[in-house]
mmCIF file of C-alpha atoms in Angstrom:
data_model
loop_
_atom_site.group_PDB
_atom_site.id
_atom_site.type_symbol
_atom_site.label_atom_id
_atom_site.label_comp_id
_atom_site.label_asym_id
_atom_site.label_seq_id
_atom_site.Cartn_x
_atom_site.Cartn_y
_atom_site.Cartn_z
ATOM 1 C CA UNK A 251 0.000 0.000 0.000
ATOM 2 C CA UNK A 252 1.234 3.319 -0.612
ATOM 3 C CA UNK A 253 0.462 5.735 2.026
ATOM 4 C CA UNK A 254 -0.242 9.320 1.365
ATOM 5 C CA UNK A 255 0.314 11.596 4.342
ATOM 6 C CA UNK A 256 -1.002 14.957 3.623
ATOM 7 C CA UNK A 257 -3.415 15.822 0.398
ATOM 8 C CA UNK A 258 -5.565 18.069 -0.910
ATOM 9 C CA UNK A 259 -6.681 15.375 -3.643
ATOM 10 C CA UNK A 260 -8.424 11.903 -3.281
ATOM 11 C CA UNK A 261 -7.463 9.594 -6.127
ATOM 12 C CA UNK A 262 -9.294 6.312 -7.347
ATOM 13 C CA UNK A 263 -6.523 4.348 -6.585
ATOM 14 C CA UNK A 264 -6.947 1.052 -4.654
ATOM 15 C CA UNK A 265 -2.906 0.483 -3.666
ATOM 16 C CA UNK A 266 -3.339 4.117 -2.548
ATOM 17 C CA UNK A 267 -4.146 5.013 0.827
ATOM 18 C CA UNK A 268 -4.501 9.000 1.793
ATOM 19 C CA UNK A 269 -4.590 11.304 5.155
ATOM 20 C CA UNK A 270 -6.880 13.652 3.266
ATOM 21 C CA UNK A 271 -6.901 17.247 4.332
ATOM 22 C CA UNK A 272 -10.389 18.638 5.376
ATOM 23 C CA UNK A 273 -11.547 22.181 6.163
ATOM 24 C CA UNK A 274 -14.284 22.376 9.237
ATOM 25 C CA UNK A 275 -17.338 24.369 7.096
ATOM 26 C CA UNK A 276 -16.198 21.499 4.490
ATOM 27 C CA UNK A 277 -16.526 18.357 6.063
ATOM 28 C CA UNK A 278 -16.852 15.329 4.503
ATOM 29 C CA UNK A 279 -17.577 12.699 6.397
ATOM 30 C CA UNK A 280 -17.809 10.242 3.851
ATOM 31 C CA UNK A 281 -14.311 10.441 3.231
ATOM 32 C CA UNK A 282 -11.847 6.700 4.407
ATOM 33 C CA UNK A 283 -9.300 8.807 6.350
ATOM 34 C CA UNK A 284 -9.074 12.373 7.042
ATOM 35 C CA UNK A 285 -7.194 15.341 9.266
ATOM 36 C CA UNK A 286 -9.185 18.395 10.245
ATOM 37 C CA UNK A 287 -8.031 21.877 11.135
ATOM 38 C CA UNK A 288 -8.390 25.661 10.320
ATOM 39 C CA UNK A 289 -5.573 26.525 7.836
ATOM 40 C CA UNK A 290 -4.022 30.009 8.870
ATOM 41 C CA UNK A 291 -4.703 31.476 5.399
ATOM 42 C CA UNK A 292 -8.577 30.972 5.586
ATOM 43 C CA UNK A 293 -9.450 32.007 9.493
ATOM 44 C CA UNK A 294 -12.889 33.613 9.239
ATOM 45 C CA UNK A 295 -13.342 35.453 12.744
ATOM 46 C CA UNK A 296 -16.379 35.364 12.018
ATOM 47 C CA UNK A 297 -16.873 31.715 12.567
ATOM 48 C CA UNK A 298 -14.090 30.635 14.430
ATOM 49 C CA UNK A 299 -16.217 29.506 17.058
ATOM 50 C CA UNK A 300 -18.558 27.239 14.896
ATOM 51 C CA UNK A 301 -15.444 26.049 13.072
ATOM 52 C CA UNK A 302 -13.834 24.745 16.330
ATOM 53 C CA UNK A 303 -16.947 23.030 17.629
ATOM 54 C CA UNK A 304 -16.999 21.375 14.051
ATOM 55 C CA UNK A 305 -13.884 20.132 14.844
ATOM 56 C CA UNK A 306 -14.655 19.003 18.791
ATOM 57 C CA UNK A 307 -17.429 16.896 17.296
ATOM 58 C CA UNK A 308 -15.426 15.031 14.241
ATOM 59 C CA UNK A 309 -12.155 14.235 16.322
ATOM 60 C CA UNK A 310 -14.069 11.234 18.102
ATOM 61 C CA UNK A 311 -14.619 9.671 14.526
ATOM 62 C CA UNK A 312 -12.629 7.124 13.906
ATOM 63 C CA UNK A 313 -11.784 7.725 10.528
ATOM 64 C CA UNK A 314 -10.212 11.701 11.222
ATOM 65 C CA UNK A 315 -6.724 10.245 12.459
ATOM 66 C CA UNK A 316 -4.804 14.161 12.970
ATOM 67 C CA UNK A 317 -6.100 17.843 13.174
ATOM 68 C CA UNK A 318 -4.777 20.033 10.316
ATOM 69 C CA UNK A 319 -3.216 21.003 8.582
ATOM 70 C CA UNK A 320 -2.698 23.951 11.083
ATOM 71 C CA UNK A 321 -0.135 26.675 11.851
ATOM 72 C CA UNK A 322 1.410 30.093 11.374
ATOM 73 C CA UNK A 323 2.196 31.631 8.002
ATOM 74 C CA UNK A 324 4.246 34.910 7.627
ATOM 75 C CA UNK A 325 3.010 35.394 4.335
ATOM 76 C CA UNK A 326 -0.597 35.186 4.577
ATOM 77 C CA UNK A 327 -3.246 37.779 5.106
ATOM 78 C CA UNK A 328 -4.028 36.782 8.427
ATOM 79 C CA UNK A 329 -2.796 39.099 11.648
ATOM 80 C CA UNK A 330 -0.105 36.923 12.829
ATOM 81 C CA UNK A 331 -2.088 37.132 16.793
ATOM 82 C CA UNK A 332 -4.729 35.484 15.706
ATOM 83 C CA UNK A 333 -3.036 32.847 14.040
ATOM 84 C CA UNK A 334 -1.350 32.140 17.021
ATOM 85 C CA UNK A 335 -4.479 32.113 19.242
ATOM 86 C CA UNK A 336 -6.201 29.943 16.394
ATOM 87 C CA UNK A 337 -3.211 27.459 16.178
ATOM 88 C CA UNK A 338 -3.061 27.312 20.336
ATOM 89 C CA UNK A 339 -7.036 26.726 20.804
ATOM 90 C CA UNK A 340 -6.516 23.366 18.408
ATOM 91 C CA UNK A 341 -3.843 22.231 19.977
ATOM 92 C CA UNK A 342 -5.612 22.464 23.066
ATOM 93 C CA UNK A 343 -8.125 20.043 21.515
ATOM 94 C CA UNK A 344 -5.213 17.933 20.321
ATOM 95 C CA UNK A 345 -3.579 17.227 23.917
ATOM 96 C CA UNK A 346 -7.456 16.786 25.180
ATOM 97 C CA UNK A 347 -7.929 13.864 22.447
ATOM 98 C CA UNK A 348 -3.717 12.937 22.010
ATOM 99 C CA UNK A 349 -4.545 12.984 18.549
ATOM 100 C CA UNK A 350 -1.422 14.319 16.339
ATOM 101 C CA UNK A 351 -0.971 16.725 14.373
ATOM 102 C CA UNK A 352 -0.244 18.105 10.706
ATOM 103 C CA UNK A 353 1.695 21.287 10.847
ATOM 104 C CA UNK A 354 1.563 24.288 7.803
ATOM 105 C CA UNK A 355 4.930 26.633 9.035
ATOM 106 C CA UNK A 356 5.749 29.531 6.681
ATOM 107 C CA UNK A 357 8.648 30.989 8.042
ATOM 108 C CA UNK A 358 7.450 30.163 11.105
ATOM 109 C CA UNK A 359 9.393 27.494 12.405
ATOM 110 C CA UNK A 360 10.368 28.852 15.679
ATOM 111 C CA UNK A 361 7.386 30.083 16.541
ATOM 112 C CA UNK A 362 5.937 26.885 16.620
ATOM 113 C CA UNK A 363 8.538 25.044 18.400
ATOM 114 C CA UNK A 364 8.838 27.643 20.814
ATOM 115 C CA UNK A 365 4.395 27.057 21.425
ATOM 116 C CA UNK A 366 4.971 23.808 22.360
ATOM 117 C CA UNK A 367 7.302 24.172 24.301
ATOM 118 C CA UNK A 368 5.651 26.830 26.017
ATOM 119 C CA UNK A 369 2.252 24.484 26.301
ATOM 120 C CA UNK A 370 3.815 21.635 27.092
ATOM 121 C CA UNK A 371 2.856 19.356 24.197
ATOM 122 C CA UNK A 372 3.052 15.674 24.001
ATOM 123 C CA UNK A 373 1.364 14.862 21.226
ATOM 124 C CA UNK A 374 3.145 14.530 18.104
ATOM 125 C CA UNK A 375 3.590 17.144 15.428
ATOM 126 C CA UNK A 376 4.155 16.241 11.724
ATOM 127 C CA UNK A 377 5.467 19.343 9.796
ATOM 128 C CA UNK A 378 4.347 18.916 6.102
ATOM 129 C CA UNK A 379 6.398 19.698 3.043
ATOM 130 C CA UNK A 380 9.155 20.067 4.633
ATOM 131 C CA UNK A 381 11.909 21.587 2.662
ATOM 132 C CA UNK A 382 14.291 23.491 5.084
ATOM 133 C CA UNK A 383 18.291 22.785 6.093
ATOM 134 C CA UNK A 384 19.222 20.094 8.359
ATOM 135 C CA UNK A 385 19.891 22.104 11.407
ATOM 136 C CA UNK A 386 15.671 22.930 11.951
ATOM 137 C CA UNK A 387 15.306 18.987 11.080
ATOM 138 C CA UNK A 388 17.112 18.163 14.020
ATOM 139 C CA UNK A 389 15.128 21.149 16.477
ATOM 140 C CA UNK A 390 12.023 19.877 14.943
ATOM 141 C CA UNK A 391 12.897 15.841 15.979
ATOM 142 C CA UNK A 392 14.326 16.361 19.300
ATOM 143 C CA UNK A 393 10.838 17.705 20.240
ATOM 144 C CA UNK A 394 9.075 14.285 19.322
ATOM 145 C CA UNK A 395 8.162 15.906 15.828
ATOM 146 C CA UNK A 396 8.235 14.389 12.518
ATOM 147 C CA UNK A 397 8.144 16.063 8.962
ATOM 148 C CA UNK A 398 6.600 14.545 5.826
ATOM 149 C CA UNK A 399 8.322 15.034 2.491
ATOM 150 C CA UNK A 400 6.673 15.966 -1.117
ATOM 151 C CA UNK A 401 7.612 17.631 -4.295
ATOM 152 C CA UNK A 402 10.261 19.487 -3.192
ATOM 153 C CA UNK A 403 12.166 16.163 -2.700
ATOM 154 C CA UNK A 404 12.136 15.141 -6.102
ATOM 155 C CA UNK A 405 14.042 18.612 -7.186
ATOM 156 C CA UNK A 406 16.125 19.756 -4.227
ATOM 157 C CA UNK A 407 18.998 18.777 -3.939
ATOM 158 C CA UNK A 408 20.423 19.508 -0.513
ATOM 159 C CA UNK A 409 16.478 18.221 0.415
ATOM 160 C CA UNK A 410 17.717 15.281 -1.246
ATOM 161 C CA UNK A 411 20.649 14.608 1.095
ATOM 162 C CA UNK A 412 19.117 15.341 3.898
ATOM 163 C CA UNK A 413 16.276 12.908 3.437
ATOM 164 C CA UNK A 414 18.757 10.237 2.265
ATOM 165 C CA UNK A 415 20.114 10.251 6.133
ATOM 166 C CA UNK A 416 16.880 10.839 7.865
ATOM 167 C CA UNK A 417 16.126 7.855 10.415
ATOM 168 C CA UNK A 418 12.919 5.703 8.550
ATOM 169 C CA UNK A 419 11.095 6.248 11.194
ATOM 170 C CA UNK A 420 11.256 10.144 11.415
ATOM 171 C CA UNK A 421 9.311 10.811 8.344
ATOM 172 C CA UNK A 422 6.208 10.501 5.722
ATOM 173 C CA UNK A 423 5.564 11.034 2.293
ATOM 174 C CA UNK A 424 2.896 13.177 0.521
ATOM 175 C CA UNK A 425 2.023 14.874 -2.280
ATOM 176 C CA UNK A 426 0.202 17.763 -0.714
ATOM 177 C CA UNK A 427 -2.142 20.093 -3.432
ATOM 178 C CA UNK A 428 -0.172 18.382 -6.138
ATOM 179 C CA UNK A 429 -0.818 16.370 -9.004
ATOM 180 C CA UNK A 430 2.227 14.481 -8.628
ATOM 181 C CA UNK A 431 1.528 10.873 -8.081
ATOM 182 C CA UNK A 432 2.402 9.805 -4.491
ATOM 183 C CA UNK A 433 3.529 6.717 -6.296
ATOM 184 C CA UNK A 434 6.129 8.587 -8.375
ATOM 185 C CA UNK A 435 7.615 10.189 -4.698
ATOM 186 C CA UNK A 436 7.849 6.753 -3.653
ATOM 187 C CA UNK A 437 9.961 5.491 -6.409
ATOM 188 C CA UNK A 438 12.412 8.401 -6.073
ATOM 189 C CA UNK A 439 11.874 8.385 -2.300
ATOM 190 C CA UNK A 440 13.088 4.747 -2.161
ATOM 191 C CA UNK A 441 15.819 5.284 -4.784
ATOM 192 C CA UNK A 442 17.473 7.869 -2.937
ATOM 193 C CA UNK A 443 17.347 5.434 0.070
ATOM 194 C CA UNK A 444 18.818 3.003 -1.568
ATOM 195 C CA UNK A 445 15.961 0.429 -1.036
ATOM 196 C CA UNK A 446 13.144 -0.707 -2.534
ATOM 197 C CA UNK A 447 9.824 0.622 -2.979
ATOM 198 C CA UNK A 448 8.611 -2.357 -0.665
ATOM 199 C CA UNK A 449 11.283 -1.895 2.147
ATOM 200 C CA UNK A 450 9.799 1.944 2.342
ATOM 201 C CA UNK A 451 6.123 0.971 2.090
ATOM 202 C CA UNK A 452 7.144 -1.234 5.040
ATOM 203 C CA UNK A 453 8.372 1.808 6.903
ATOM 204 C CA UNK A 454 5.949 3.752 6.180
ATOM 205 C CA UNK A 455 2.932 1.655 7.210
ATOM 206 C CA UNK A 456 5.181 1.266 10.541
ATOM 207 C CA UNK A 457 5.201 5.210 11.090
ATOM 208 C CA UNK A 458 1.428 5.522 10.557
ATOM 209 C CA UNK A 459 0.569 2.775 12.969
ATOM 210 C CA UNK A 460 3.106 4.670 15.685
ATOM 211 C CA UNK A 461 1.672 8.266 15.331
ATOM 212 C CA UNK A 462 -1.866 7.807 13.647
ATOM 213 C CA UNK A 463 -2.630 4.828 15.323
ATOM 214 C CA UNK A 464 -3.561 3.196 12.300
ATOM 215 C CA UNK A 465 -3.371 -0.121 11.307
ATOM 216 C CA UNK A 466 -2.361 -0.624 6.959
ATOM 217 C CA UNK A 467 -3.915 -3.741 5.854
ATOM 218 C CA UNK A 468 -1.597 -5.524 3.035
ATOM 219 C CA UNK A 469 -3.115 -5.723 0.205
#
């Protein structure tokens, strides 16, 4: 099975297993396997309130396995308080339900590191599309984080290295709001390991049963 960790796109694919990402005043419940969160970019004050309730009610299903994505972004629209006090009241609900969660950082790294810290997190936090330098991998996984990999993988090349030495079971694999097959990230994925596509579906289903709590059927 090829597990997708973060998307914005369900495919018909029956090998293909996806974490798909879900928006509160969107919510599908229809849908195999899900996260749920308010992205930074699209807070609403005007229904915050509604929005988090949403999400109080869907965490006890058992197909949402992570709320998010969520986060700070320096670059959107959003006043950067209420982001924070946003982010903070959902991982509130995350400790309450020690359910992980799917983390959207735009130059915000620190910030969020420096939050949990600060709130004393357990639960943990899987930074999506990661693409940074090796020195924030290593702040990110000493805090019981993870980070998931995508399309920047298949072009960066210091990315590249650094993924090539991660420990197996540190990280994930998506392919986010792309079209890029997650099939085609696990070919290079594995290649760049130096192991077969097998060996990292292997690893993979291992990392989702440790932090999701889900079980991947062979198939």
């Amino acid at each position: 099975m090829f597990l997708n960790a973060h998307t914005h796109h369900l495919s018909n694919d029956s090998t293909v297993l996806e974490l798909y990402n879900q928006f509160p005043n969107k919510l599908n419940n229809g849908v195999k396997l899900f996260s749920i969160g308010i992205h930074p970019a699209y807070i609403n004050t005007s229904s915050i309130e509604e929005e988090i309730e949403i999400i109080n009610q869907t965490i006890s299903n058992k197909n949402c396995l992570a709320i998010g994505e969520i986060g700070l972004d320096k670059l959107c629209e959003t006043d950067f308080k209420l982001q924070i006090e946003v982010f903070e009241q959902q991982l509130k609900i995350a400790e309450e339900f020690k359910i992980p969660v799917i983390i959207h950082s735009v130059r915000a790294y620190q910030e969020i590191l420096q939050i949990r810290k600060k709130m004393k997190l357990t639960i943990p936090f899987m930074f999506h599309g990661f693409n940074k330098n090796e020195q924030l991998l290593h702040q990110i996984l000493v805090q019981n984080c993870f980070v998931s990999f995508g399309k920047n993988l298949l072009s960066n090349k210091n990315l590249q290295i650094i993924f090539a030495k991660i420990s197996a079971n540190q990280f994930f694999l998506e392919n986010d709001a792309s079209e890029i097959p997650i099939k085609e990230i696990y070919a290079f994925a594995a290649n760049l390991r130096k192991i077969t596509i097998e060996e990292l579906q292997l690893q993979q289903a291992e990392n989702w049963k440790t932090i999701f709590g889900y079980e991947v059927q062979s198939k």
